[in-house]
Short mmCIF file of C-alpha atoms in Angstrom, two decimals:
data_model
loop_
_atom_site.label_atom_id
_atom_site.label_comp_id
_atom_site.label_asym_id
_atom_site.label_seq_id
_atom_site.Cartn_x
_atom_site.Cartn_y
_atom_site.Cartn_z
CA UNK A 1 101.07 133.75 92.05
CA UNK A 2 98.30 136.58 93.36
CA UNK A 3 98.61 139.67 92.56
CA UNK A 4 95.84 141.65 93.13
CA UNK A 5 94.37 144.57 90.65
CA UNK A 6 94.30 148.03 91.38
CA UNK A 7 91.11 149.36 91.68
CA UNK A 8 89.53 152.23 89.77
CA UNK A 9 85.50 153.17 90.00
CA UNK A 10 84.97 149.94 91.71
CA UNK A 11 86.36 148.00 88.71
CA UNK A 12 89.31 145.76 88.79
CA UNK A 13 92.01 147.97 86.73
CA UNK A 14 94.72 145.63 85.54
CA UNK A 15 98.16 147.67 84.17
CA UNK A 16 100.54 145.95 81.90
CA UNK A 17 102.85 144.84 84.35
CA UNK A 18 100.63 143.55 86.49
CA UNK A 19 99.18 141.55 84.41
CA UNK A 20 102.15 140.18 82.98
CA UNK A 21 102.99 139.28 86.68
CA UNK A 22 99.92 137.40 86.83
CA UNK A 23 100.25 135.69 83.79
CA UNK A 24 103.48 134.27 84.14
CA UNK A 25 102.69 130.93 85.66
CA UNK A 26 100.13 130.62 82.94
CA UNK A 27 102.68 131.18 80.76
CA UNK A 28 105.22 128.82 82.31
CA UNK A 29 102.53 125.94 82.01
CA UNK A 30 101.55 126.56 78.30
CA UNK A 31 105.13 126.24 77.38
CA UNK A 32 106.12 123.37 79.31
CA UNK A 33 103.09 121.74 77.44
CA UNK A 34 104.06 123.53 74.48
CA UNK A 35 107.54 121.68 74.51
CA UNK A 36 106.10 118.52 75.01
CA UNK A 37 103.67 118.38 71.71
CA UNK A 38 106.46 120.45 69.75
CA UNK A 39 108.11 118.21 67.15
CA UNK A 40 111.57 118.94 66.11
CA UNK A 41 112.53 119.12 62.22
CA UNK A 42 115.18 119.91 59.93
CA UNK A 43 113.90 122.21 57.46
CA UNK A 44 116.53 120.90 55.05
CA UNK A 45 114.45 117.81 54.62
CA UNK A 46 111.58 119.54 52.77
CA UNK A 47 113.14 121.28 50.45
CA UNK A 48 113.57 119.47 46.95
CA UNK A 49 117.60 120.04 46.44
CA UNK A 50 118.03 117.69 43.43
CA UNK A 51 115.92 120.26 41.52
CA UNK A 52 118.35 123.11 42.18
CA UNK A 53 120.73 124.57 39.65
CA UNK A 54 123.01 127.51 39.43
CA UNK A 55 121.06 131.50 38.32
CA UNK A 56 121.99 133.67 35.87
CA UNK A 57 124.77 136.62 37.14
CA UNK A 58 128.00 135.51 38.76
CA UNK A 59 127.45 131.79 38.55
CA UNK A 60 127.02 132.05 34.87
CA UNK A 61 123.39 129.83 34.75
CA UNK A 62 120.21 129.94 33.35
CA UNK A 63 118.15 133.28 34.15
CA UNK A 64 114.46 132.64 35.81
CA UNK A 65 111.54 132.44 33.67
CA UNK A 66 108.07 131.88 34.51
CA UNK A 67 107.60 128.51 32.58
CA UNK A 68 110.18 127.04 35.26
CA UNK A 69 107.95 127.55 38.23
CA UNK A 70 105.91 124.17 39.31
CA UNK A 71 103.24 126.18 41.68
CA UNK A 72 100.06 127.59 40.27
CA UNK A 73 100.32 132.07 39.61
CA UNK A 74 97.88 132.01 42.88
CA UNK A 75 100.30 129.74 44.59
CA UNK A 76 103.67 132.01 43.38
CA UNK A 77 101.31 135.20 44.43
CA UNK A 78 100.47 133.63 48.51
CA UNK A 79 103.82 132.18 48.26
CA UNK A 80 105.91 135.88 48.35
CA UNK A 81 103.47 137.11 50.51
CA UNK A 82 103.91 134.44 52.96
CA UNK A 83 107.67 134.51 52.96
CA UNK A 84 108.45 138.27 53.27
CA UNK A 85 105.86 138.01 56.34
CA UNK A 86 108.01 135.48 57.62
CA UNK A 87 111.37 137.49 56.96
CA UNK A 88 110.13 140.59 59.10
CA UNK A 89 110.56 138.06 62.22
CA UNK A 90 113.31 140.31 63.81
CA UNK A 91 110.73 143.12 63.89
CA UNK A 92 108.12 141.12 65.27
CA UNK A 93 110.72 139.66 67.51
CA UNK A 94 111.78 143.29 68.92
CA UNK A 95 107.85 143.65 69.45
CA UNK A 96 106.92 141.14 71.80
CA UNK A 97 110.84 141.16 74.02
CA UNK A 98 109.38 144.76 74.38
CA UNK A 99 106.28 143.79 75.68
CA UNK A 100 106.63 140.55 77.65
CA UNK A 101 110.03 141.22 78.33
CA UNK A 102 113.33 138.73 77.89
CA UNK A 103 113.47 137.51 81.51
CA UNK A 104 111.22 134.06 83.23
CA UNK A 105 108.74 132.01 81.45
CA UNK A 106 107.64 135.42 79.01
CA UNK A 107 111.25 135.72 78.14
CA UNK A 108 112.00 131.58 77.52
CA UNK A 109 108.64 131.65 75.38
CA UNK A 110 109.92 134.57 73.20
CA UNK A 111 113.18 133.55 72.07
CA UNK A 112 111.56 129.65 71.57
CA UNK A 113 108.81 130.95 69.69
CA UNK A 114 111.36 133.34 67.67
CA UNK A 115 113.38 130.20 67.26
CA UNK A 116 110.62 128.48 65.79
CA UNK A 117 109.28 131.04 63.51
CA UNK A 118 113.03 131.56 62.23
CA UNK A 119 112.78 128.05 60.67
CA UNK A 120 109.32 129.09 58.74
CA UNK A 121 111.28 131.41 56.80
CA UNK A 122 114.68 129.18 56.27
CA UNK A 123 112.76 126.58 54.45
CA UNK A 124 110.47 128.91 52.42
CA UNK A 125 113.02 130.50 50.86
CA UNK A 126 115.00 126.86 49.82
CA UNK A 127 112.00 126.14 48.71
CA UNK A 128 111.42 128.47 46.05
CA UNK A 129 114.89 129.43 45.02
CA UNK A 130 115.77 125.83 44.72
CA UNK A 131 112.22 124.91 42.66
CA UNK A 132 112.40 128.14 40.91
CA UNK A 133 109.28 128.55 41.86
CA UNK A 134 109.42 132.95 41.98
CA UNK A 135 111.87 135.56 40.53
CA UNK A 136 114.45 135.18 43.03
CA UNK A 137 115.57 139.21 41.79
CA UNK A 138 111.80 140.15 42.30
CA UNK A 139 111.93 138.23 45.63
CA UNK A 140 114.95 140.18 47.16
CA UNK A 141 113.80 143.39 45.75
CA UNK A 142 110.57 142.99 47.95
CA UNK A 143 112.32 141.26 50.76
CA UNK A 144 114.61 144.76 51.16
CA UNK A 145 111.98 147.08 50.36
CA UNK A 146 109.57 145.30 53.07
CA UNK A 147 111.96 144.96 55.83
CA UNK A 148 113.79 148.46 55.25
CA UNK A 149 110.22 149.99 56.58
CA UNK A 150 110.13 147.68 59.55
CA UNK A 151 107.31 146.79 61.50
CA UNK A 152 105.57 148.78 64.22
CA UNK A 153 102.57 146.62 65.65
CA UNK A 154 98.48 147.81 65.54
CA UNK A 155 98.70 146.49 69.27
CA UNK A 156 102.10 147.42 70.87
CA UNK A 157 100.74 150.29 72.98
CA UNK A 158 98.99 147.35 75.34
CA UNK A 159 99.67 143.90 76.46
CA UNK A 160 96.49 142.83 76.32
CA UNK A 161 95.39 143.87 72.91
CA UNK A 162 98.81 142.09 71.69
CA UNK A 163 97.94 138.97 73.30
CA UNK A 164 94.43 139.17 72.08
CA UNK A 165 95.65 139.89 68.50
CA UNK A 166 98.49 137.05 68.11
CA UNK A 167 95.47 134.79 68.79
CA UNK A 168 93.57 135.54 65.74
CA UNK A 169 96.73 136.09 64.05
CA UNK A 170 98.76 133.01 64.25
CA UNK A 171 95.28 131.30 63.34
CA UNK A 172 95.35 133.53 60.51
CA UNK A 173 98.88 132.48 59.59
CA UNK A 174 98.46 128.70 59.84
CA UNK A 175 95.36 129.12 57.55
CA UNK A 176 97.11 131.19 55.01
CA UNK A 177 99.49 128.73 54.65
CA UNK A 178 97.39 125.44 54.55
CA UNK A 179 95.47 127.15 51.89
CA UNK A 180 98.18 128.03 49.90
CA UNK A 181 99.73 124.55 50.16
CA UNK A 182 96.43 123.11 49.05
CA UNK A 183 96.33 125.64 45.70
CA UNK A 184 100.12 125.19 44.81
CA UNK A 185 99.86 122.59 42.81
CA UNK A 186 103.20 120.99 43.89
CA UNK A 187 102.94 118.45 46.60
CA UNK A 188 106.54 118.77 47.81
CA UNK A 189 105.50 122.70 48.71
CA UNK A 190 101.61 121.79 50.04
CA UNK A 191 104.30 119.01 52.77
CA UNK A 192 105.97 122.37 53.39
CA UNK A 193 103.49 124.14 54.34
CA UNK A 194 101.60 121.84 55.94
CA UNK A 195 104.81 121.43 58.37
CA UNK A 196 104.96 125.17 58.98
CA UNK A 197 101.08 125.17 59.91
CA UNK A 198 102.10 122.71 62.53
CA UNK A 199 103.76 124.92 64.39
CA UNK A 200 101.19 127.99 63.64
CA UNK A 201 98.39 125.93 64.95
CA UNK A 202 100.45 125.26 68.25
CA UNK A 203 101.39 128.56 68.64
CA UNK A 204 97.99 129.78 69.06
CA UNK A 205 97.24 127.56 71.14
CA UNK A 206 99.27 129.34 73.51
CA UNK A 207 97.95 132.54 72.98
CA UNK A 208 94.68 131.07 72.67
CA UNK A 209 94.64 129.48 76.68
CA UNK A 210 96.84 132.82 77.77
CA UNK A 211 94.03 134.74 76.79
CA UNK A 212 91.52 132.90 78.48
CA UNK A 213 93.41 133.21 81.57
CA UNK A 214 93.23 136.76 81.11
CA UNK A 215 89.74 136.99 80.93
CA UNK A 216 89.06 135.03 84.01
CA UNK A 217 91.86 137.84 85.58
CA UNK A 218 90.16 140.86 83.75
CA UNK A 219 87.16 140.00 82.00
CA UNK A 220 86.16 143.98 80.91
CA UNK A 221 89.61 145.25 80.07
CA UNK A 222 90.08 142.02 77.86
CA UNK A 223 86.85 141.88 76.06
CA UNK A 224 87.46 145.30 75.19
CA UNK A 225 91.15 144.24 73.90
CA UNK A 226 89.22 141.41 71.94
CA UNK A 227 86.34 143.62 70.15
CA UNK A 228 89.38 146.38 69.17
CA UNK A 229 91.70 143.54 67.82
CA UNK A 230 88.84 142.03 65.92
CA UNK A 231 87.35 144.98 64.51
CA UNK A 232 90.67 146.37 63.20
CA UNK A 233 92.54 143.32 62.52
CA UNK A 234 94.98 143.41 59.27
CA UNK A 235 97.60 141.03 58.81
CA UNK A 236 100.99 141.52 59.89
CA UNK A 237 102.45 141.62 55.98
CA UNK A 238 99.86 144.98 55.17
CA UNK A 239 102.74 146.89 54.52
CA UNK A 240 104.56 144.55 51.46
CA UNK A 241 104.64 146.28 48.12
CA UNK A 242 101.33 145.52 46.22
CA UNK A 243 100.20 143.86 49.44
CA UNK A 244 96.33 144.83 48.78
CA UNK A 245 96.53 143.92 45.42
CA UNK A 246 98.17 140.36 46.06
CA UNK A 247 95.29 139.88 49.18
CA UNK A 248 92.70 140.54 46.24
CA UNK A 249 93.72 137.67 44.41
CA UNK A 250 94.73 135.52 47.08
CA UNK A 251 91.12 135.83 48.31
CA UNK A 252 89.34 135.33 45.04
CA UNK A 253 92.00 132.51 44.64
CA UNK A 254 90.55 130.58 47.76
CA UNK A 255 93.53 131.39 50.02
CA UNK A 256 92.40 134.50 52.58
CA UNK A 257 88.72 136.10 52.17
CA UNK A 258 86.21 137.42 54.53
CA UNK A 259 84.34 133.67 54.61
CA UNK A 260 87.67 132.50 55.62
CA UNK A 261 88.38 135.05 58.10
CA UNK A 262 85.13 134.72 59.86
CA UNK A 263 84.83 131.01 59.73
CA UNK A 264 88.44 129.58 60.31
CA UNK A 265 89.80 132.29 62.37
CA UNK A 266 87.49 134.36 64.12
CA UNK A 267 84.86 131.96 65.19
CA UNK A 268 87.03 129.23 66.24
CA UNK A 269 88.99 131.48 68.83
CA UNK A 270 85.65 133.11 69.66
CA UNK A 271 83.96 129.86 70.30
CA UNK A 272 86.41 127.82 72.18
CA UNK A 273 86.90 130.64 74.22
CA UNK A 274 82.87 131.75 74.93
CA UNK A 275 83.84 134.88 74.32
CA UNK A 276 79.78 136.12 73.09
CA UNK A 277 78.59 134.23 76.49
CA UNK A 278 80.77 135.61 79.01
CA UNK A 279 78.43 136.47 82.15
CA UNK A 280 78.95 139.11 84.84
CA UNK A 281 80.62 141.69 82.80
CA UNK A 282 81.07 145.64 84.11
CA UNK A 283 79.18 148.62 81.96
CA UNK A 284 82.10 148.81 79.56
CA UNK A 285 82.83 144.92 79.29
CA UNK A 286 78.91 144.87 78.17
CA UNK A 287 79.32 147.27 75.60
CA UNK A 288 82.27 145.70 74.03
CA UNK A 289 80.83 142.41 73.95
CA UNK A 290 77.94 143.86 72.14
CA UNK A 291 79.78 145.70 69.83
CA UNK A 292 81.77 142.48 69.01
CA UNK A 293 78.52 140.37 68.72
CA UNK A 294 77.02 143.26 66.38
CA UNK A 295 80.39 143.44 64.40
CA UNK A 296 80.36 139.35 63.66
CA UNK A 297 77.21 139.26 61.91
CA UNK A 298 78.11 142.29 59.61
CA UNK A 299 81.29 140.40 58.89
CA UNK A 300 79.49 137.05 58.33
CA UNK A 301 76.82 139.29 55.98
CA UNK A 302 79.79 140.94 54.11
CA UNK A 303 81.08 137.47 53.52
CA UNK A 304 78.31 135.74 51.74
CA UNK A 305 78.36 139.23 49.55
CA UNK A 306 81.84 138.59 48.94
CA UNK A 307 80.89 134.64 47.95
CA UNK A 308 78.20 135.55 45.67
CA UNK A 309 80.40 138.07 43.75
CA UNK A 310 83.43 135.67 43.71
CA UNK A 311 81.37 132.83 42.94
CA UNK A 312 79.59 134.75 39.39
CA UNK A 313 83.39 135.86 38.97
CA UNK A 314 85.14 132.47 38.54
CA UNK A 315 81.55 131.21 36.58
CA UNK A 316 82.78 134.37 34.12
CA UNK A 317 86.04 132.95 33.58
CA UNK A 318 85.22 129.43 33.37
CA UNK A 319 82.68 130.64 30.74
CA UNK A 320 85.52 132.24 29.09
CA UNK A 321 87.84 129.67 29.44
CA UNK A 322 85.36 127.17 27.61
CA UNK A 323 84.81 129.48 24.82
CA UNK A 324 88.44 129.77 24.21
#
């Protein structure tokens, strides 16, 4: 398909439409190849059911306490802010059916990817209600304060900075939850979420090669979707209770920080894409790619801050923990 862009002070102009138009075989090939690589599984299967027994209230059991929990207090922290990400998924779903629309290829890769993501959230939960890991009160107190605000997207008001941003962001995701896996200290819930980053990691992928596409299409409009979504990124839980409080110890814990977000998730895309060495960009496409070029090295500067302080931080409390 050729569809040609409109033309505005002798720059190709893409609108929305347009460009969704002239995505959609790309679309239609990176999920065929999508559903070849995509594994099925049963989320039942990772979730440890022999350790389950009845709560306190109706059922008459034994009340939660923290002693119960197997997973480290950074691992129970990444753990509820994973999972009430996860639950806002009809949100997010309502998002992108607005944008890419429920018909063709955009539509099929909504509702599958929907699908998908709906499974993330099922086995979470079993997870730690059935391990005890969390408060399961706490957990549903969140779960309805978080989802009663909804979710209204940084990026909805274009295509292109939505496609753009669920590039870095399902990057983002994967890595959150590898991390936290790796700093639970239970093995059954670091198989979890090891399965979930599975599908993370192939999910941008997608959005990853749909993008590139789109800069071969509209190489100005999109760098200047890129630099925006990079600059003001925040991930799509920002609005949890206690979310900024919970990302400050999830990044001294080794989970999210600013070394992580410039080295696992920003670079990557950035690199595989060539995004700094793009050639035979407009006035405006320039600028941006400046601007996103400047904007790295800040964020790579504010990160080895951020290392030294955490670093003299956990020397402080192994200090203190030796002493005591």
């Amino acid at each position: 398909m050729t569809i040609a862009p409109l033309r505005h002070h002798a720059r190709a102009v893409w609108s929305d439409s347009r460009l969704l138009y002239a995505l959609e075989e790309v679309v239609e090939t990176e999920l065929n190849r999508h559903l070849k690589v995509a594994k099925e599984w049963m989320p039942h299967e990772y979730v440890p059911w022999s350790d389950g027994r009845d709560f306190d209230g109706i059922m008459g059991g034994e009340a939660w306490a923290p002693e119960q929990s197997k997973v480290t207090d950074i691992g129970r922290t990444a753990l509820v802010v994973n999972l009430l990400t996860e639950d806002n998924l009809p949100s997010y779903h309502h998002e992108i059916a607005q944008l890419f629309g429920r018909d063709g290829a955009w539509g099929t890769w909504v509702h599958r990817w929907t699908a998908e993501e709906g499974r993330h959230g099922i086995v979470m939960r079993d997870y730690l209600l059935t391990s005890r890991a969390v408060d399961p009160v706490a957990l549903e107190r969140f779960r309805m304060s978080h989802m009663s605000e909804g979710f209204e997207s940084d990026n909805r008001h274009s295509m292109l900075h939505s496609v753009a941003y669920v590039a870095f962001q399902e990057l983002a995701t994967r890595i959150s939850h590898r991390n936290t896996g790796h700093h639970s200290g239970d093995p059954v819930c670091d198989r979890m979420l090891a399965r979930i980053a599975t599908d993370e990691n192939l999910h941008m992928v997608f959005y990853r090669n749909l993008l590139g596409k789109a800069f071969e299409l509209a190489p100005d409009q999109t760098m200047a979707a890129v630099r925006d979504v990079v600059v003001n990124f925040r991930m799509p839980g920002h609005g949890i209770p206690g979310f900024e409080r919970a990302a400050a110890q999830m990044a001294i814990g080794g989970i999210y920080n600013l070394r992580i977000h410039h080295d696992d998730v920003l670079q990557p895309v950035l690199r595989f894409l060539k995004v700094l060495d793009i050639t035979g960009l407009g006035p405006e496409g320039l600028r941006a790619q400046e601007e996103l070029g400047a904007f790295m090295a800040d964020l790579d500067a504010q990160a080895t801050k951020f290392d030294e302080r955490r670093a003299a931080l956990l020397a402080r409390r192994a200090a203190r923990t030796e002493q005591a």
